[in-house]
Structures are given as C-alpha cells and as structure tokens.
mmCIF file of C-alpha atoms in Angstrom:
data_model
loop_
_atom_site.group_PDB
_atom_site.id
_atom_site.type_symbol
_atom_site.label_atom_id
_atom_site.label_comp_id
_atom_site.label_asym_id
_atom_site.label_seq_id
_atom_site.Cartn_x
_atom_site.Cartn_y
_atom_site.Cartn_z
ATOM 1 C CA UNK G 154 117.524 48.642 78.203
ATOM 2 C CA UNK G 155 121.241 49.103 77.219
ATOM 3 C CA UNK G 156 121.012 52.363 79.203
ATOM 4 C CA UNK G 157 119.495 50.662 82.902
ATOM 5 C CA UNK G 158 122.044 47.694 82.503
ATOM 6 C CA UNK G 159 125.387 49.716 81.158
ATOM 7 C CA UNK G 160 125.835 48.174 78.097
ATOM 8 C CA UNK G 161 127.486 50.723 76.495
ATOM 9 C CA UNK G 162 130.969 51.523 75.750
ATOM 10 C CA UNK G 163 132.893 52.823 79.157
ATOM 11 C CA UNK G 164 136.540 53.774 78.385
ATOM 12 C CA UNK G 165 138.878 53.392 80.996
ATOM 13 C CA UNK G 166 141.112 57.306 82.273
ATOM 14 C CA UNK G 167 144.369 56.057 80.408
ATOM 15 C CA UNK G 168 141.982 55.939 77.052
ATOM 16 C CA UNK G 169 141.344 59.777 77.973
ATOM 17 C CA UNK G 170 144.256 61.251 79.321
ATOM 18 C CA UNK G 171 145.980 59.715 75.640
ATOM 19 C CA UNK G 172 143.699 61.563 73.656
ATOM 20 C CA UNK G 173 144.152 65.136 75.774
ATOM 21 C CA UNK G 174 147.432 64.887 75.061
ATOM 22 C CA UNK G 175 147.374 64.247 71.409
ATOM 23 C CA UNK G 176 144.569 67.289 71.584
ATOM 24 C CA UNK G 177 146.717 69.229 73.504
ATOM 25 C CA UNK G 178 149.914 68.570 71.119
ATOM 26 C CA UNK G 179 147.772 69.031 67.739
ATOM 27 C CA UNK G 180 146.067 72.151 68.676
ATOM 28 C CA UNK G 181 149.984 73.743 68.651
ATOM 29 C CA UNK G 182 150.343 72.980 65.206
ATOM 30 C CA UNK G 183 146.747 73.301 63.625
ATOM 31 C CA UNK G 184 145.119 76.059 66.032
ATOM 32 C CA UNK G 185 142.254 76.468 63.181
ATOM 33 C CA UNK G 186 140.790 73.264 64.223
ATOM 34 C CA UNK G 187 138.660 73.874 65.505
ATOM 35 C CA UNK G 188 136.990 69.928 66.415
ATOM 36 C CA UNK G 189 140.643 69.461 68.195
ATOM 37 C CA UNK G 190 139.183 71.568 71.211
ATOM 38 C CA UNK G 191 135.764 69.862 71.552
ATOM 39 C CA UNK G 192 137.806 66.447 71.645
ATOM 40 C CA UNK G 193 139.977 68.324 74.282
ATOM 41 C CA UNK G 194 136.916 69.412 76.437
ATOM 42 C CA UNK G 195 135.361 66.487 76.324
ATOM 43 C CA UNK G 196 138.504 64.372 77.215
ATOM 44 C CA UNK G 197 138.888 66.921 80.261
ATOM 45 C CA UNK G 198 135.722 66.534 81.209
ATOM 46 C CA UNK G 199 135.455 62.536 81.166
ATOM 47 C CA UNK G 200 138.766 62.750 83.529
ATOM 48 C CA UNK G 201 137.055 64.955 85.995
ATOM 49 C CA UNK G 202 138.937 67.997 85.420
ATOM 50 C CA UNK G 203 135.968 70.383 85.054
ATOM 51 C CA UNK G 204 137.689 73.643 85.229
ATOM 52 C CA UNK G 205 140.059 72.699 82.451
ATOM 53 C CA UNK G 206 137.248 71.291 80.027
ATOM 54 C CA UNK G 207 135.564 74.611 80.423
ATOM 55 C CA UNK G 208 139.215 76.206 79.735
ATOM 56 C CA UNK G 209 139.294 74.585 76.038
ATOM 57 C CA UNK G 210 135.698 75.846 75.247
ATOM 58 C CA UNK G 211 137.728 79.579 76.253
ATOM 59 C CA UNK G 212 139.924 79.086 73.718
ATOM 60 C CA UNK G 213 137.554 77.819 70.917
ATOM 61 C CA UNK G 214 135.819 80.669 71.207
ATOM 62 C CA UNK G 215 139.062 82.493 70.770
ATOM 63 C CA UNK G 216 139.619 80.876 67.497
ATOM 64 C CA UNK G 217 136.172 80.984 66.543
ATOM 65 C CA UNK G 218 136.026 84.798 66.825
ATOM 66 C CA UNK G 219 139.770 84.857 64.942
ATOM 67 C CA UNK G 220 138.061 82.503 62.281
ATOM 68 C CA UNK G 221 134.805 85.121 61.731
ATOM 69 C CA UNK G 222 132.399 83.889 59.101
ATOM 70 C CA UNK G 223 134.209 80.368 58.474
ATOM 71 C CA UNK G 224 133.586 78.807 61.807
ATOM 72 C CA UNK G 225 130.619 76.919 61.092
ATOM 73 C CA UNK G 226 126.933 76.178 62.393
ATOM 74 C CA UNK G 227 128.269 73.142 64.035
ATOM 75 C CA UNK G 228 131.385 74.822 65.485
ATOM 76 C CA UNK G 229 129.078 77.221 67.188
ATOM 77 C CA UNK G 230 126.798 74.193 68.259
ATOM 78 C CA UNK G 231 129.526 72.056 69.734
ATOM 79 C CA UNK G 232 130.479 74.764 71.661
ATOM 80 C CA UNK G 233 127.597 75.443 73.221
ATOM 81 C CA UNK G 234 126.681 72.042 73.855
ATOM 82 C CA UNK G 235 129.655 71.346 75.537
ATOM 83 C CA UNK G 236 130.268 74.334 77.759
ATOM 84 C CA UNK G 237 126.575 73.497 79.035
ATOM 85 C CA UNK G 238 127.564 69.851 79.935
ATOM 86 C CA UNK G 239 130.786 70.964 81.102
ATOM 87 C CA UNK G 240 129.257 73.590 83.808
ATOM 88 C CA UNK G 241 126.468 71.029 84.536
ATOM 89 C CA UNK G 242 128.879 68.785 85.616
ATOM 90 C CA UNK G 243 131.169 71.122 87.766
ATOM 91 C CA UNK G 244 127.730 72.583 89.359
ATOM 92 C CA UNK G 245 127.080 68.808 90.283
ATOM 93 C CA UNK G 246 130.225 68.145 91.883
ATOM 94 C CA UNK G 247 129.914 70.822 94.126
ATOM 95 C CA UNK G 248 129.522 69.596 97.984
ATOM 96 C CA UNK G 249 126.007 71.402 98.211
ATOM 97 C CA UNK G 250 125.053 72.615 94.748
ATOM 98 C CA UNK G 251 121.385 73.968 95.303
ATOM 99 C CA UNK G 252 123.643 76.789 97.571
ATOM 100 C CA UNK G 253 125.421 77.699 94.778
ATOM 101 C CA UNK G 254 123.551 77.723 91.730
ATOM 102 C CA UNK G 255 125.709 79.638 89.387
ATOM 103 C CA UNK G 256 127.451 77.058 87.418
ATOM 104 C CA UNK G 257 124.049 75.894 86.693
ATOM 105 C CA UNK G 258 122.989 79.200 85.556
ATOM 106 C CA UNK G 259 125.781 78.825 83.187
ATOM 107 C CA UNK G 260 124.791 75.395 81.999
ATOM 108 C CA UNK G 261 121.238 76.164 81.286
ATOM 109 C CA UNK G 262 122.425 79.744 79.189
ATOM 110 C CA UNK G 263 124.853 77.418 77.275
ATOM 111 C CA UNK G 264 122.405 74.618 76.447
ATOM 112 C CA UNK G 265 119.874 76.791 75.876
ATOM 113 C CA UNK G 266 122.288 78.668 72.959
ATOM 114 C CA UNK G 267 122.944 75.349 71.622
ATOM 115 C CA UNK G 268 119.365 74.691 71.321
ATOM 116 C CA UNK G 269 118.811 77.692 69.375
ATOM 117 C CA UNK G 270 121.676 77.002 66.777
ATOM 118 C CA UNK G 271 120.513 73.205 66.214
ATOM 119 C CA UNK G 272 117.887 71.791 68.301
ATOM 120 C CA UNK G 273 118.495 68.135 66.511
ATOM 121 C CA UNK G 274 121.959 67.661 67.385
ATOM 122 C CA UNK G 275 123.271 65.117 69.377
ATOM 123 C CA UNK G 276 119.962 63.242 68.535
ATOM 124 C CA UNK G 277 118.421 65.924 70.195
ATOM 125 C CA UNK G 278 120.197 65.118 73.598
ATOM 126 C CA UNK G 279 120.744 68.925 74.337
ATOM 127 C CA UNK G 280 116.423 68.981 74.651
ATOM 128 C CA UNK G 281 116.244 66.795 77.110
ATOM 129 C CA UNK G 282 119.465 67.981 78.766
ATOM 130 C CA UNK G 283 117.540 70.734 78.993
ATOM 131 C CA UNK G 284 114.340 69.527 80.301
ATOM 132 C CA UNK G 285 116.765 67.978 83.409
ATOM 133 C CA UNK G 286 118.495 71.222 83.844
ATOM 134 C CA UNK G 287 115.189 73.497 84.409
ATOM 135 C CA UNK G 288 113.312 70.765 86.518
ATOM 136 C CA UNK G 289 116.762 70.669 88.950
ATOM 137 C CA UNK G 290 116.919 75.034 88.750
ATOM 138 C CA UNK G 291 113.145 74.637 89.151
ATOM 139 C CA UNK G 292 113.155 72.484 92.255
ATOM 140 C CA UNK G 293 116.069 74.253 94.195
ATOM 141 C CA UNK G 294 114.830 77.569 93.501
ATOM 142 C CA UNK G 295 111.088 76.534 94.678
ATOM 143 C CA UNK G 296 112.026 73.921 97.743
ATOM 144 C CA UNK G 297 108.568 74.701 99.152
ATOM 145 C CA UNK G 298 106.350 75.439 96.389
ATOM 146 C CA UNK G 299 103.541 72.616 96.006
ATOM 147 C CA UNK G 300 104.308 69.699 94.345
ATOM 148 C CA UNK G 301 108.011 69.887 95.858
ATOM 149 C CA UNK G 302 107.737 66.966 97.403
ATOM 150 C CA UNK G 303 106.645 64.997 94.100
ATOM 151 C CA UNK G 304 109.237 65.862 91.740
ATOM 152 C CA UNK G 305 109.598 62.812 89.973
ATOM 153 C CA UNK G 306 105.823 64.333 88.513
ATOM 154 C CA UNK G 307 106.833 67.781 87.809
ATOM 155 C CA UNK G 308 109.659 66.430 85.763
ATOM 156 C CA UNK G 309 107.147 64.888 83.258
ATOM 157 C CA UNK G 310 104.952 67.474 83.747
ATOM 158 C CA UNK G 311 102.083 65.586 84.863
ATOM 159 C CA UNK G 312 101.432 66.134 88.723
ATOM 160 C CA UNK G 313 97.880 65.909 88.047
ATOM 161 C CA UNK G 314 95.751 63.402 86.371
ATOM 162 C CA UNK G 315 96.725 59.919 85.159
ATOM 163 C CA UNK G 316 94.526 60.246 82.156
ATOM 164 C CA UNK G 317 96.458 64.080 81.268
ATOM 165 C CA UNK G 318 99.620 61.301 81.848
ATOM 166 C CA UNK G 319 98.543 58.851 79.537
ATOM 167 C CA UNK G 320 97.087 61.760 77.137
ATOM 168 C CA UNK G 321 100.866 62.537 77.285
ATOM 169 C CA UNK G 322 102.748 58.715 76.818
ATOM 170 C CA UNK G 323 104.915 59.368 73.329
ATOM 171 C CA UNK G 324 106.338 62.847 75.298
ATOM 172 C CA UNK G 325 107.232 60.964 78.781
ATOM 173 C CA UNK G 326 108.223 57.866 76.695
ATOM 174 C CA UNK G 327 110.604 60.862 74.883
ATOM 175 C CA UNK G 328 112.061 61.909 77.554
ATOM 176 C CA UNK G 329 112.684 58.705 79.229
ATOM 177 C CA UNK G 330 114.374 57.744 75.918
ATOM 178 C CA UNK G 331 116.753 61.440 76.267
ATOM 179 C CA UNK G 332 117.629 61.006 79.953
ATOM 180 C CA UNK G 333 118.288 56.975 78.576
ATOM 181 C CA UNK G 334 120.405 59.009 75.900
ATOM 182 C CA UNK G 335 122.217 61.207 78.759
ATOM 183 C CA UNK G 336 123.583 57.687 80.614
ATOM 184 C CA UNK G 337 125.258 56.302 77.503
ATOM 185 C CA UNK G 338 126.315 59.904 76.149
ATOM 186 C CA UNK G 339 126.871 61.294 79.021
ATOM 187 C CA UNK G 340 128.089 61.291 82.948
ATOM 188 C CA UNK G 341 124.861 60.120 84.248
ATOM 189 C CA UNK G 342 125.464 56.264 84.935
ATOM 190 C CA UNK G 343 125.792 56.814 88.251
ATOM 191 C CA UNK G 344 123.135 59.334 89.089
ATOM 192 C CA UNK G 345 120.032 57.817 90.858
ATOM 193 C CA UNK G 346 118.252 60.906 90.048
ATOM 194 C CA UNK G 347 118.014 59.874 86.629
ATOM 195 C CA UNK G 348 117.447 56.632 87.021
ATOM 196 C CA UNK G 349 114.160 57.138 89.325
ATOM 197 C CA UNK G 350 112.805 59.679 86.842
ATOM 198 C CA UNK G 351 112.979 56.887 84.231
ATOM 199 C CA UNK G 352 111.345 54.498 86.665
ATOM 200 C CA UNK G 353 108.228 56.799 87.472
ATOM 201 C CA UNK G 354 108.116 57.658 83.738
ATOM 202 C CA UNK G 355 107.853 53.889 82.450
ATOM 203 C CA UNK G 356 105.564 52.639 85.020
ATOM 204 C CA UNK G 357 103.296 55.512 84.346
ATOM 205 C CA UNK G 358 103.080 54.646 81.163
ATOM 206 C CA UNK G 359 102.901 51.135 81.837
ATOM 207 C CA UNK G 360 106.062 49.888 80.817
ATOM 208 C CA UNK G 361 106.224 47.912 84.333
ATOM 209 C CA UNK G 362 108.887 45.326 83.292
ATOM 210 C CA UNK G 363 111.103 47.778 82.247
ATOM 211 C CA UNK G 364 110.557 50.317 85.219
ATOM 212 C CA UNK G 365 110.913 47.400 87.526
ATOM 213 C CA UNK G 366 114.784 47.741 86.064
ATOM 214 C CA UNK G 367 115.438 51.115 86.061
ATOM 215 C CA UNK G 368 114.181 51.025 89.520
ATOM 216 C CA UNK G 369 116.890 47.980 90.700
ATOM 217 C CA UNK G 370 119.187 50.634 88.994
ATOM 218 C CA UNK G 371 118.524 53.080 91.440
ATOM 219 C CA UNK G 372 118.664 51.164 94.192
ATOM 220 C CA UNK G 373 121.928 49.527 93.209
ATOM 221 C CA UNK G 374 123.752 53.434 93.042
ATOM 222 C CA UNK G 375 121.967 53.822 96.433
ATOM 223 C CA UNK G 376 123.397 51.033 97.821
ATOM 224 C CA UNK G 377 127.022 52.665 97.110
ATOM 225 C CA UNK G 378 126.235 55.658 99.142
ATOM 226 C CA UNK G 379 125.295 57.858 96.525
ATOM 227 C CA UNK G 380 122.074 59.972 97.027
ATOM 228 C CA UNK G 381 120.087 61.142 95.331
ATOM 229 C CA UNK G 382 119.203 65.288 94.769
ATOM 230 C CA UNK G 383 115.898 64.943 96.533
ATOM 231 C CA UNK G 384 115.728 62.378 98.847
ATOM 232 C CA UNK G 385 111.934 62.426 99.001
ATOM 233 C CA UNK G 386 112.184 60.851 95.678
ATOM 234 C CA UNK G 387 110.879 57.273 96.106
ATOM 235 C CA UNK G 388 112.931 54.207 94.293
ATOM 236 C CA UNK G 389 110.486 51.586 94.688
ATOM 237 C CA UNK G 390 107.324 51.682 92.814
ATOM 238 C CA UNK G 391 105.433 49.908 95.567
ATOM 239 C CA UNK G 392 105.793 52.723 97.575
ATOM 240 C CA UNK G 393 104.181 55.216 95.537
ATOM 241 C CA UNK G 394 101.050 55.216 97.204
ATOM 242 C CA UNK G 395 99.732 56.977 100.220
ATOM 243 C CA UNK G 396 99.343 54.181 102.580
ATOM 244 C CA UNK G 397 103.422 53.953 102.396
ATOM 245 C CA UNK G 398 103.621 57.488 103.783
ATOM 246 C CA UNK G 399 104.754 59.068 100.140
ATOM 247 C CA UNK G 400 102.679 62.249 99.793
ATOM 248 C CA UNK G 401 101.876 61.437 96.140
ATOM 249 C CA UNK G 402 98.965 63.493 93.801
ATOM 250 C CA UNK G 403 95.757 61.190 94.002
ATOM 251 C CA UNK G 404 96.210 60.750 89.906
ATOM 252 C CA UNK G 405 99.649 58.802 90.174
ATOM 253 C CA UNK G 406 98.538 56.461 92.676
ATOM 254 C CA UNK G 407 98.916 52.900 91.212
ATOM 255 C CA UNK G 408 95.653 50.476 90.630
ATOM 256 C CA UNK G 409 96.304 46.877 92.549
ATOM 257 C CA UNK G 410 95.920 45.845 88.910
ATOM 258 C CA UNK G 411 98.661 47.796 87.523
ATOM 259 C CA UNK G 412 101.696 46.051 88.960
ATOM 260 C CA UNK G 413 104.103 43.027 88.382
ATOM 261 C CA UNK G 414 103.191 40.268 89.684
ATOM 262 C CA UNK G 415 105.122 38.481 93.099
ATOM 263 C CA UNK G 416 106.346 36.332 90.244
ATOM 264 C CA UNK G 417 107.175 38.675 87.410
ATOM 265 C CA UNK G 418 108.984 40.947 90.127
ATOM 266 C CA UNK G 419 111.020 38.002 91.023
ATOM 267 C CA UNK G 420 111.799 37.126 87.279
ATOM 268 C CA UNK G 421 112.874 40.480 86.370
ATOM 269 C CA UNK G 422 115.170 40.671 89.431
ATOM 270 C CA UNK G 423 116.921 37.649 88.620
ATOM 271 C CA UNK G 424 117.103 38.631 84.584
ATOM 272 C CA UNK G 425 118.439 42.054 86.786
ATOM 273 C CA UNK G 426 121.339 40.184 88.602
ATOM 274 C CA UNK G 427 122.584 37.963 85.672
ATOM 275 C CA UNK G 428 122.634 40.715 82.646
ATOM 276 C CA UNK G 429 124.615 43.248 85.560
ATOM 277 C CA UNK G 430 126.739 40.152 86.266
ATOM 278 C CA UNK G 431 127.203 39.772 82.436
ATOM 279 C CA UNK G 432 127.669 43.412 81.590
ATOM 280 C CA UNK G 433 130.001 44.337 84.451
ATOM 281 C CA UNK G 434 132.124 40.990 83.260
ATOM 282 C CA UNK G 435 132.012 42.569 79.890
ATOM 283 C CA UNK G 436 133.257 46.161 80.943
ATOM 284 C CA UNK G 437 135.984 44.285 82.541
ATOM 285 C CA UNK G 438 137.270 42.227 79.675
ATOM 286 C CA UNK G 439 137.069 45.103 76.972
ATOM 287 C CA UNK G 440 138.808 48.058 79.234
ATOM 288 C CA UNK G 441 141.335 44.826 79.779
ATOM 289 C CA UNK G 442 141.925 44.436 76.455
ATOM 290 C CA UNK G 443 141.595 48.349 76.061
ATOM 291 C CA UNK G 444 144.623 48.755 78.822
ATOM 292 C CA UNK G 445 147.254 45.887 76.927
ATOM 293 C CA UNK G 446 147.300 48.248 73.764
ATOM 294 C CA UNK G 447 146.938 51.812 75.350
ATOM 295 C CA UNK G 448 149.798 50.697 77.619
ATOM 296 C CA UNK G 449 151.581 50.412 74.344
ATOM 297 C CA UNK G 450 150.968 53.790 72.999
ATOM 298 C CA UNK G 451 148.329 52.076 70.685
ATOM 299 C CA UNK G 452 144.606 54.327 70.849
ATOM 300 C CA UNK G 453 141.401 53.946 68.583
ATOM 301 C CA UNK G 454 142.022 57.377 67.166
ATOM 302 C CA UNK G 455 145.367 56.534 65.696
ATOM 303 C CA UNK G 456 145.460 53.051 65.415
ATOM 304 C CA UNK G 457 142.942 51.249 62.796
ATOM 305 C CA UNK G 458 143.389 47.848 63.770
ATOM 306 C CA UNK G 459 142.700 48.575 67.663
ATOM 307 C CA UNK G 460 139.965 46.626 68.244
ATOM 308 C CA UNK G 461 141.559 43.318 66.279
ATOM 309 C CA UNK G 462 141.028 40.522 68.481
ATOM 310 C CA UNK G 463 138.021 42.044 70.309
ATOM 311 C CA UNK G 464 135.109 39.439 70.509
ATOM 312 C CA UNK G 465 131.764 40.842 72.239
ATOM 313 C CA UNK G 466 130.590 38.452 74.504
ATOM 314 C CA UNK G 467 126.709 37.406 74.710
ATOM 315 C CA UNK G 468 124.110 39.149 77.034
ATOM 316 C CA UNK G 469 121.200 37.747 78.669
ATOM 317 C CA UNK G 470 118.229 38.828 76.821
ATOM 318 C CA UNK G 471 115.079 40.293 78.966
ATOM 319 C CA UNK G 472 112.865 37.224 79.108
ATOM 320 C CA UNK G 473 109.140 37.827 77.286
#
C-alpha cells in the first residue's frame, strides 16, 4: 500500500549531493572503507549521474582486491548489488534501450553475482530485481515469440491457466511484494511498468481493491507522458478481456463475478485521490523541513538531532 501511494521516505538532490561530498572527502582519508564507496554509488546514482555511480563501484573493487582476504562477504555483496542497479538504471535511461542491450547485460551479470554471494540481502530485493531484469532481456530479445504480446503473464509466469495461477498465489503475491520493495528501495516510483505488473499480479490473485490502486498508479505516471516499455501492456483491468481488443490467454480472462463493483471502484478512487493528496502534501512538508537544515550544512548522517521538530502527519486509511 505504502509502495502504490508513495509513502515512503523521498529525499530531496541537496540531501544527496551533501552526502557525495562527505563520501567523496572521507574516502581521501580512510580509502579502506570500504561502505564509504557504496554510500558514494548510491548517492551518484539517486542524482542521476549513472556513469559516475558505476565509477565508485571501479574503485571498490580496487580496494577490495588491495584489501585480499579482509574485504568481507558483504563487501563483495554490496558491490555486486549495486553495480547491477547502477547499470540497470543507465540501460533504462537510454533513448531506445531494447537497441542497446549491453548495460543490461551488465546488470543482470552483476545481480546475478550478488545473488550467488547472499541471496537474502536487501530482504531479498536483488531476487526479484532479478526476476524484472530477465523478463525485460526476455521480452526485447523475443519481440515476436508467443505470448509477446501478454507480458504482464510471462512476468508471473503464468500465461496459461488461472487455476496453474492460483496454484501459484504466495509466489506472484512474492513478487508483487519485491517489485513493491523495488519502488520504496529503489528508482522505480515512476515506472508504469512496474506498477501494471503489480496490478495484473493482485487482481489475479484476487486482491481487487488493492489492484484497483496500483492500477490508478499507472495511469497517473501515464498521464505525465511517461510510457511504459511495452505499450501493449494494458492499465485498466476492465480491459483485460477479449471483447476490449487485448489479445489475452483464455485462462486470465476475468469472470463478471470477479470485479469491483461500480460502487467499490468509485470508493477506492476517491480513497485514491485523498491518500495521493495527503501523501504528496506530506513529501512536501518533510523535504521542506529537510531543505531549512541541509541549507544549513545540517544532514541526518552527521547531525543526531535532524529530525527534531519533525511531526508525521496522518494518512487516510484504505476504507474496509
């Protein structure tokens, strides 16, 4: 729920650039640290700067191979885990990235090395990372291959059979919960991609309030201009059956009786409206409050009383 609305922590660039710096300054003076160039990456990364996030991952390997037997099992993950995210996110950048799949060639090697060293890390956010990573390499390298035009299927594996589906609900409810984990870990707020793969996942397992959501989601980054990977995708449920035009496997068409009602669509839309309204009012008061002490050279890192004065205001809870 936190992860369809955006209630989660969003720090504002000044919160970043302030800690690259520091990471920047620090790793001069204690190069054996080895956490200083994950914090580095990642600050790199969250200000867009791709090619330099990937450029402190360089260097920890560097120090890693200068360190020998005392970099750690969590050294070696981070670094994995990171480069992967950090290619994933320059291949998605890229004006056309299914021409040029190399960076996320690069991702999926990195993630899948992470993987290997600790599959549980992250809260095992690098699994379903991964999952995301082969079905996008899987669709651009088979554009035509059947079932193409019903990837929202192949992602959960299940372009068959609703009862295989339903056989299946604790793995799709998994992976809705690690692409959930992606948005408020990582840079996918804003992808619709991941926000229609959570909708087909929840309604197939009957989770139609919630999918009803993560659907508004979708459409709300649509109506930015963003689009999606595959614009055969549909955002909607109700048009994921045949007589809408979607060419959709006979097992994932939805029963009449499966649906919200005309009134329990219109509910959740206006619970929808008001808890955006809320959280967006939220963002806006904490990165204000963030921006009167960074402004000041004050930073959560270094200073301890930070957040004194912070109150978190109420949400709107989803109605039963």
């Amino acid at each position: 729920m936190a992860a369809i609305l955006g209630y989660f922590d969003r720090n504002p660039p000044l919160y970043y650039e302030m800690r690259h710096q520091r990471m920047e300054k620090e790793s001069m003076s204690a190069s054996d640290n080895l956490s200083l160039y994950d914090d580095g990456g990642v600050a790199a990364d969250r200000l867009g700067k791709s090619d330099l996030a990937i450029q402190w991952m360089q260097r920890k390997k560097i120090r890693m191979q200068l360190q020998g037997d005392k970099a750690t099992k969590e050294d070696r993950y981070r670094y994995y885990a990171n480069l992967g995210t950090f290619h994933a996110h320059k291949w998605v950048k890229q004006p056309e990235p299914f021409r040029d799949r190399a960076e996320l060639q690069k991702a999926i090697e990195a993630i899948n090395a992470a993987l290997q060293v600790n599959p549980e890390g992250h809260f095992s956010r690098e699994i379903y990372q991964m999952v995301l990573l082969d079905w996008f390499n899987d669709q651009s390298d088979n554009p035509d291959a059947p079932g193409s035009q019903w990837p929202l299927g192949r992602f959960f594996g299940m372009a068959d059979a609703m009862e295989k589906a339903l056989n299946r609900k604790q793995d799709i409810l998994g992976r809705c919960e690690g692409l959930a984990g992606l948005v408020t870990l990582g840079a996918a707020w804003q992808s619709p991609d991941v926000f229609i793969l959570i909708t087909n996942g929840l309604h197939t397992v009957g989770k139609y309030g919630i999918a009803e959501l993560a659907s508004l989601r979708a459409q709300e980054i649509l109506a930015t201009g963003r689009k999606p990977f595959y614009p055969v995708m549909p955002v909607d449920p109700e048009e994921w059956t045949t007589d809408k035009g979607v060419r959709t496997p006979e097992g994932l068409m939805r029963r009449k009786n499966e649906v919200l009602s005309e009134q329990d669509r219109l509910k959740t839309r206006q619970f929808f409206e008001s808890a955006r309204k809320a959280v967006e009012s939220r963002q806006s008061q904490r990165t204000s409050f963030m921006m009167s002490k960074l402004e000041k050279g004050q930073h959560p890192d270094t200073h301890a009383d930070f957040w004194s004065g912070w109150a978190e205001p109420a949400i709107p809870q989803y109605p039963d």
